[in-house]
DNA sequence: GTCTATATTCGGATAGAC
DNA sequence: GTCTATCCGAATATAGAC
C-alpha cells in the first residue's frame, strides 16, 4: 500500500519537537515574567509544566470554569499559596496556557521551502497539522472549547490562527488549480471544508483511539479523502 | 447550475418544522412534569420557550457555567423565584434543554421511504441534517460545547446520537459501494470524515453568515465535496 | 403564579508563619 | 519558595409575603 508519508512519519516528528520543550516554556516564562513571583528559572519551568498539564487535563474533563484553583492545587500537589505565586490569577493562567500553545505552533508549523509543488505542499501542511495536534491534543482541544472565555485579545489571536490555516489551504488549492493539478469550483468553500477535517483529529481523539486508528492512519485517510474530493488523483 | 436540492429547499422545510413547535415543548413539559411547580400548560409552554431561548443565547456567548441564574432572570424578565418554579435547579434546566433538542431531532430526522437509491438517500440525509442544524443551531452548538457538563445519562444519549448518524452514513456508503455507485476504500473512516462536515455548519455558523453563504449554498457545496471524495459522479 | 429578601455554600485570592 | 488559615464576593437555592 502506497502512502504519502514522505521519509519520516510521526515518531520522528515527535522526537524533533520534544527536544525543544524547554525552550517553549522559557518563552512563556519570559512573556509573563512580570507577574510570576518565583525567580529561579529551573524551578519555574518545572512547575509551569506540571501546572499547564494538570490544568489541561482537568479542564478538558470538566471545563475551565468548573475547575477550581483548589482542584488544581490538589491535583498538582502544589498548595494554593504557592500556586498563586506562579499564576497570579485564574485569568492569567488561562492566558499563559494560551501563549504556550501559540509559541509551539508558531515555531513548528512551517512548510519547508524545498517543497515547491503545490500538491506536495498541501500534503505536507495537512500531515504536519495532524502531527502537531496529536502532540498538543490537550491544548488544541482546550483552546477550541474555551476560546469563548478568552479575553478579547487572546480571542482575536485564536481566531486569527484559525483563519490563517484556512487561507493557506485556500492559496495552495488555487495554485494547484492554476497548474491543472486540482479540479475545484470554489476554493474558499473547499478550504473551509478541509479545515474541520484537521480539527476532527483533536476534537474526537478518544473515538479514534478506541478504534485503534493511529495518527498516520488518520493522516493517510484524511489526505486521500481530500485529494479525491479536489480531483487530485 | 444544477443542484441536488430536490423540489423543496430550506424555506419549505423550515415552515414544516415550525408548525410543530408547541408539540415539541409539550413533550418536554410532560417529561419533566414532576418538578415543574406551575400547572397551566399554556403558561408553562410560553415560559419554557423564553427560558430555553434565552439560556441558549447567553450560554452560547459565555458558556453555561458562566451564565448565572441571576443573569437568566434579568435577561428573561422573570424573577429568581418564578424561574425556579419552572426549572427546579440549574442542572435540571440543562437536562430540560437537552431533551428539547432530542425531541425535535428524533421527530424530524428521518429518511423518507420513497427514496430507495442509496445515492439519493445519502444526499437527503446530508441536506436534511444541515437544515435541521440551521433551525436548531443554538441548541446543536450548545449541546456540542456543553456535553461535558451533562449528567452521565444525558451524555450517553448525546454520544449515542452522534454515533447513530455516523453509522447511518457508513451504511449508506456501503450500499452505494456494493451497487458500484461509490469508490471508497474504508467506509467507516470515510463516514467519520463526513460527520465533521455536518457539524461545521452549526459550529462555525458566524463565519458563513459573514461570508454570505446560505444554508443551501453550504449544503450544495458540502454534498458536492463529499460526492466527489467518494467517487460518486 | 410572581415577587423580594435572605440563608448557605463555594471559589478566588491573600496574609503571614516557616 | 512553600505552606496553612482566612477573607470576601458571588452564585445557587428557598422562604414567605402578595
XYZ file of C-alpha atoms (C1' of nucleotides) in Angstrom:
502
model
C 0.000 0.000 0.000
C 1.381 3.355 -1.021
C 1.354 6.247 1.366
C 2.135 9.918 1.094
C 4.127 9.915 4.278
C 7.448 11.129 2.998
C 10.542 9.744 4.646
C 9.689 10.336 8.263
C 6.274 9.695 9.771
C 5.051 10.695 13.177
C 7.629 9.251 15.611
C 10.475 11.231 14.064
C 8.382 14.391 14.155
C 7.585 13.851 17.770
C 11.231 13.414 18.733
C 12.168 16.625 16.981
C 9.556 18.619 18.882
C 10.179 17.237 22.348
C 13.794 18.359 22.175
C 12.574 21.925 22.230
C 10.044 21.570 25.047
C 12.017 23.696 27.495
C 12.576 26.488 25.016
C 8.833 26.806 24.581
C 8.256 27.006 28.316
C 11.065 29.520 28.678
C 9.420 31.798 26.167
C 6.168 31.646 28.107
C 8.069 32.428 31.288
C 9.616 35.471 29.666
C 6.311 36.726 28.352
C 4.697 36.565 31.783
C 7.807 37.396 33.752
C 6.291 40.437 35.450
C 3.598 38.511 37.314
C 5.477 35.363 38.327
C 6.844 35.851 41.823
C 9.320 32.971 41.713
C 12.735 33.815 40.326
C 14.675 30.598 39.681
C 14.121 29.664 36.076
C 14.626 25.949 36.526
C 12.014 25.811 39.277
C 9.547 27.863 37.294
C 9.849 25.786 34.137
C 9.332 22.543 36.017
C 6.306 23.875 37.875
C 4.749 25.525 34.849
C 4.926 22.238 33.025
C 3.029 20.494 35.814
C 0.533 23.301 36.208
C -0.232 23.514 32.496
C -0.543 19.772 32.021
C -2.817 19.375 35.010
C -4.982 22.343 34.109
C -5.460 20.997 30.608
C -6.350 17.578 31.942
C -8.885 18.813 34.482
C -10.355 21.465 32.201
C -10.782 19.101 29.309
C -12.820 16.863 31.571
C -14.994 19.406 33.336
C -14.390 22.711 31.627
C -12.114 25.514 32.737
C -14.745 27.421 34.697
C -15.799 24.304 36.537
C -12.210 23.595 37.513
C -11.447 25.416 40.736
C -7.973 26.543 41.686
C -8.450 24.319 44.714
C -8.940 21.288 42.479
C -5.806 22.291 40.655
C -3.912 22.668 43.902
C -4.895 19.182 44.998
C -4.169 17.564 41.639
C -0.755 19.188 41.241
C 0.210 18.753 44.867
C 1.091 22.445 45.000
C -0.537 24.483 47.751
C -2.916 27.366 46.998
C -0.375 29.942 48.116
C 2.441 28.540 46.024
C 0.233 28.107 43.028
C -0.733 31.757 43.097
C 2.883 32.833 43.107
C 3.144 31.221 39.670
C -0.174 32.073 38.084
C -1.216 35.382 39.690
C -4.865 34.736 38.879
C -7.046 32.204 37.179
C -7.467 34.518 34.212
C -3.739 34.887 33.875
C -3.346 31.131 33.949
C -5.717 30.928 31.019
C -3.693 33.410 29.082
C -0.400 31.689 29.959
C -1.694 28.403 28.659
C -2.908 30.064 25.541
C 0.514 31.580 24.843
C 2.155 28.246 25.478
C 0.338 26.587 22.604
C 0.819 29.550 20.339
C 4.545 29.535 20.915
C 4.767 25.881 19.965
C 2.581 26.234 16.905
C 4.348 29.346 15.627
C 7.696 27.650 15.870
C 6.760 24.340 14.306
C 4.012 24.757 11.725
C 6.047 25.824 8.718
C 6.034 24.413 5.226
C 9.669 23.700 4.271
C 10.889 25.674 1.286
C 12.331 22.732 -0.559
C 8.781 21.640 -1.305
C 7.703 23.539 -4.393
C 4.910 21.519 -5.973
C 1.563 22.798 -4.560
C 0.255 19.262 -4.272
C 3.160 18.265 -2.072
C 2.982 21.454 -0.070
C -0.686 20.862 0.717
C 0.029 17.267 1.687
C 2.792 18.398 3.982
C 0.601 21.044 5.600
C -2.220 18.591 6.265
C 0.056 15.909 7.652
C 2.058 18.258 9.838
C -1.129 19.763 11.192
C -2.353 16.341 12.252
C 1.036 15.600 13.827
C 1.236 18.804 15.801
C -2.343 18.483 17.031
C -1.534 14.948 18.116
C 1.320 16.172 20.282
C -0.611 19.148 21.595
C -4.031 17.476 21.586
C -4.989 18.660 25.078
C -4.030 22.213 24.230
C -5.891 22.314 20.924
C -8.983 20.807 22.464
C -8.804 23.262 25.318
C -8.250 26.207 23.022
C -11.224 25.209 20.885
C -13.611 24.615 23.756
C -12.589 27.523 25.960
C -11.970 30.242 23.404
C -15.237 31.869 24.454
C -13.668 32.638 27.812
C -10.504 34.223 26.463
C -10.116 37.945 26.850
C -10.758 39.854 23.614
C -7.064 39.974 22.758
C -6.411 36.275 23.132
C -9.627 35.513 21.349
C -8.589 37.694 18.463
C -5.338 35.779 18.149
C -7.110 32.432 18.341
C -9.441 33.375 15.512
C -6.551 34.797 13.509
C -4.730 31.487 13.839
C -7.821 29.655 12.641
C -8.197 31.809 9.583
C -4.510 31.737 8.707
C -4.575 27.973 8.251
C -7.712 28.211 6.184
C -6.284 30.905 3.958
C -3.098 28.921 3.486
C -5.115 25.909 2.369
C -7.122 28.092 0.041
C -3.969 29.515 -1.543
C -2.421 26.119 -2.062
C -5.635 24.953 -3.680
C -5.611 27.901 -6.040
C -2.010 27.289 -7.047
C -2.892 23.670 -7.653
C -5.892 24.649 -9.746
C -3.959 27.055 -11.923
C -1.398 24.300 -12.566
C -4.181 21.912 -13.507
C -3.492 19.579 -10.596
C -6.899 20.061 -8.931
C -10.456 20.436 -10.151
C -12.283 22.676 -7.698
C -15.129 25.095 -8.294
C -14.933 27.163 -5.151
C -11.526 27.159 -3.427
C -12.658 29.231 -0.430
C -15.549 26.955 0.440
C -13.393 23.909 -0.220
C -10.709 25.216 2.141
C -13.396 25.857 4.723
C -14.495 22.240 4.367
C -10.981 20.876 4.756
C -10.393 22.735 8.000
C -12.840 20.671 10.115
C -11.124 17.524 8.859
C -7.997 18.770 10.615
C -9.890 19.722 13.747
C -11.645 16.383 13.858
C -8.398 14.782 14.918
C -8.027 16.634 18.187
C -11.716 17.085 18.920
C -12.671 13.401 18.692
C -9.352 11.925 19.709
C -10.991 9.396 22.066
C -13.076 7.941 19.250
C -10.086 7.139 17.082
C -8.100 5.787 19.965
C -10.932 3.391 20.714
C -10.999 2.294 17.089
C -7.231 1.830 17.067
C -6.724 4.347 14.314
C -3.227 5.813 14.597
C -2.090 9.321 13.730
C -0.643 8.132 10.467
C -3.741 6.095 9.648
C -5.808 9.208 10.080
C -3.440 11.455 8.173
C -3.292 8.981 5.285
C -7.058 8.506 5.134
C -7.845 12.186 5.504
C -5.333 13.233 2.838
C -6.671 10.600 0.447
C -10.213 11.834 1.093
C -9.245 15.436 0.442
C -7.228 14.688 -2.678
C -10.057 12.651 -4.079
C -12.506 15.452 -3.315
C -10.387 18.058 -5.094
C -9.748 15.755 -8.019
C -6.014 15.493 -7.438
C -5.657 11.774 -8.032
C -26.172 25.476 -12.446
C -27.562 22.143 -11.400
C -28.296 21.429 -7.788
C -29.287 18.358 -5.838
C -31.919 20.196 -3.885
C -34.974 18.186 -4.770
C -38.215 20.081 -5.062
C -38.235 21.978 -1.817
C -35.167 23.665 -0.367
C -34.791 25.167 3.062
C -37.729 27.587 3.422
C -40.316 24.853 2.925
C -38.526 22.651 5.420
C -38.487 25.414 7.954
C -42.196 26.063 7.622
C -42.978 22.409 8.162
C -40.996 22.272 11.383
C -42.250 25.465 12.969
C -45.814 24.192 12.801
C -44.896 21.575 15.355
C -43.010 23.836 17.775
C -45.607 23.588 20.535
C -45.818 19.808 20.353
C -42.091 19.605 20.991
C -42.357 21.859 24.035
C -45.332 19.905 25.313
C -43.349 16.695 25.215
C -40.586 18.314 27.247
C -43.165 19.555 29.721
C -44.536 16.053 30.115
C -41.121 14.537 30.624
C -40.262 16.964 33.408
C -43.760 17.302 34.768
C -42.851 16.138 38.262
C -40.509 19.016 39.012
C -42.329 21.928 37.377
C -44.444 23.643 40.029
C -46.641 25.566 37.607
C -49.740 23.757 36.398
C -51.286 25.661 33.485
C -49.891 24.177 30.319
C -50.252 27.288 28.185
C -48.300 29.339 30.709
C -45.598 26.739 31.020
C -45.074 26.321 27.292
C -44.764 30.054 26.757
C -42.313 30.446 29.615
C -40.237 27.411 28.725
C -39.807 28.769 25.229
C -38.456 32.042 26.589
C -36.281 30.342 29.189
C -34.749 27.906 26.710
C -34.107 30.503 24.043
C -32.522 32.896 26.493
C -30.408 30.231 28.149
C -29.098 29.099 24.790
C -28.294 32.649 23.801
C -26.455 33.521 26.998
C -24.701 30.173 27.284
C -23.504 30.199 23.728
C -21.855 33.535 24.404
C -20.272 32.870 27.773
C -20.727 29.189 28.487
C -23.361 27.553 30.616
C -21.364 27.543 33.850
C -20.502 31.196 33.437
C -24.172 32.048 32.966
C -25.729 32.626 36.372
C -29.385 32.057 37.078
C -29.424 35.742 38.005
C -28.271 36.689 34.517
C -31.006 34.476 33.161
C -33.561 36.083 35.424
C -32.623 39.549 34.232
C -32.500 38.598 30.559
C -35.858 36.802 30.567
C -37.545 39.359 32.810
C -38.655 36.514 35.085
C -37.776 36.807 38.753
C -35.487 34.332 40.520
C -38.340 32.792 42.461
C -40.572 32.305 39.433
C -37.753 30.951 37.394
C -37.045 28.268 39.933
C -40.638 27.109 39.890
C -40.088 26.185 36.246
C -36.575 24.817 36.276
C -36.124 23.352 39.788
C -32.342 23.658 39.539
C -29.697 24.739 37.137
C -28.803 21.133 36.450
C -32.384 20.298 35.664
C -32.531 23.216 33.262
C -29.574 21.738 31.433
C -31.311 18.422 31.130
C -34.594 20.016 30.024
C -32.828 21.839 27.242
C -31.098 18.688 26.220
C -34.361 16.803 25.931
C -35.876 19.633 23.965
C -33.366 19.253 21.142
C -33.574 15.499 21.219
C -37.323 15.554 20.868
C -37.086 17.757 17.806
C -34.319 15.728 16.207
C -35.988 12.379 16.834
C -39.183 13.578 15.245
C -37.697 15.209 12.185
C -34.509 13.476 11.103
C -35.931 10.598 9.096
C -35.089 9.481 5.604
C -38.360 9.153 3.670
C -39.067 5.669 2.426
C -39.859 6.647 -1.116
C -36.148 7.287 -1.613
C -34.575 3.958 -2.468
C -31.350 4.732 -4.321
C -28.508 4.903 -1.758
C -27.003 7.889 -3.515
C -30.235 9.832 -3.114
C -30.724 8.666 0.431
C -27.282 9.904 1.418
C -27.919 13.232 -0.268
C -31.187 13.588 1.564
C -29.591 12.758 4.902
C -26.805 15.281 4.446
C -29.112 18.041 3.316
C -31.725 17.448 5.989
C -29.029 17.402 8.628
C -27.801 20.800 7.515
C -31.374 22.107 7.509
C -32.230 20.867 10.960
C -28.997 22.199 12.430
C -29.747 25.534 10.826
C -33.080 25.732 12.605
C -31.704 24.429 15.893
C -28.265 25.984 15.535
C -28.167 27.352 19.095
C -29.167 24.005 20.503
C -26.656 21.987 18.500
C -23.879 24.382 19.347
C -24.837 24.284 22.990
C -25.105 20.537 23.031
C -21.664 20.176 21.457
C -19.914 22.664 23.711
C -21.605 21.756 26.978
C -21.858 17.992 26.685
C -19.049 17.705 29.235
C -21.421 19.088 31.841
C -24.267 16.722 31.144
C -25.017 14.056 33.694
C -23.834 10.576 32.645
C -27.252 9.662 31.289
C -27.683 12.674 29.086
C -24.113 12.395 27.956
C -24.670 8.803 26.981
C -27.621 9.834 24.835
C -25.674 12.650 23.233
C -22.887 10.303 22.219
C -25.378 7.714 21.024
C -26.974 10.331 18.782
C -23.560 11.201 17.389
C -22.716 7.643 16.555
C -26.114 6.864 15.077
C -25.660 9.479 12.368
C -22.192 8.256 11.645
C -23.297 4.644 11.379
C -26.144 5.636 9.102
C -23.716 7.400 6.792
C -21.441 4.423 6.861
C -24.275 2.057 5.918
C -25.403 4.235 3.043
C -21.839 4.361 1.787
C -21.581 0.590 1.872
C -24.824 0.158 -0.013
C -23.555 2.623 -2.577
C -20.261 0.779 -2.863
C -21.864 -2.588 -3.389
C -24.005 -1.077 -6.145
C -20.914 0.370 -7.775
C -22.013 3.964 -7.217
C -19.093 4.923 -4.943
C -15.404 4.138 -4.869
C -14.339 4.102 -1.219
C -11.616 2.083 0.474
C -12.648 2.446 4.078
C -16.338 3.278 4.640
C -16.029 3.673 8.427
C -13.235 6.193 8.246
C -14.952 7.955 5.378
C -18.168 8.232 7.375
C -16.157 9.579 10.294
C -14.733 12.233 7.976
C -18.133 13.253 6.643
C -19.531 13.827 10.106
C -17.464 16.943 10.908
C -18.618 18.446 7.614
C -22.131 18.350 9.034
C -21.031 19.749 12.369
C -19.094 22.538 10.715
C -22.355 24.184 9.786
C -23.560 24.787 13.320
C -20.163 25.211 14.941
C -18.910 27.969 12.634
C -22.241 29.488 11.771
C -20.958 33.058 12.251
C -18.216 32.551 9.677
C -20.602 31.547 6.933
C -23.053 34.273 7.786
C -20.265 36.815 7.432
C -19.344 35.360 4.072
C -22.969 35.420 2.954
C -23.067 31.684 2.375
C -26.656 30.474 2.775
C -27.837 27.127 4.100
C -28.459 25.859 0.622
C -25.112 27.160 -0.618
C -23.433 25.209 2.115
C -25.487 22.071 1.610
C -24.812 22.149 -2.133
C -21.091 22.714 -1.733
C -20.684 20.178 1.021
C -22.628 17.493 -0.828
C -20.613 18.105 -3.988
C -17.411 17.853 -1.971
C -18.486 14.587 -0.389
C -19.709 13.023 -3.616
C -16.514 13.935 -5.339
C -14.491 12.449 -2.470
C -16.377 9.151 -2.607
C -16.200 8.998 -6.380
C -19.957 9.304 -6.896
C -20.093 11.070 -10.233
C -48.159 32.462 39.828
C -44.889 36.039 40.870
C -42.093 38.703 43.583
C -38.321 40.331 47.240
C -35.298 39.202 50.725
C -32.165 36.024 52.610
C -29.704 31.616 54.001
C -25.814 28.977 52.637
C -22.151 27.201 50.137
C -18.224 27.692 47.301
C -14.385 29.531 44.949
C -10.807 33.183 44.022
C -7.431 35.449 46.276
C -4.165 36.991 50.152
C -1.572 37.364 54.744
C 1.907 35.931 57.104
C 4.375 31.984 59.544
C 8.005 28.817 58.396
C 9.799 29.153 47.921
C 6.082 26.768 50.272
C 2.552 26.236 53.379
C -1.973 26.997 56.381
C -5.595 29.830 57.692
C -8.742 33.160 56.448
C -11.293 36.867 53.989
C -14.848 38.171 50.884
C -17.707 38.375 46.947
C -20.721 35.710 44.040
C -23.938 32.243 42.874
C -27.493 28.607 43.882
C -31.476 27.957 46.058
C -35.502 28.861 49.255
C -38.999 31.211 52.429
C -42.772 33.550 52.605
C -45.421 37.912 51.519
C -48.514 39.472 47.919
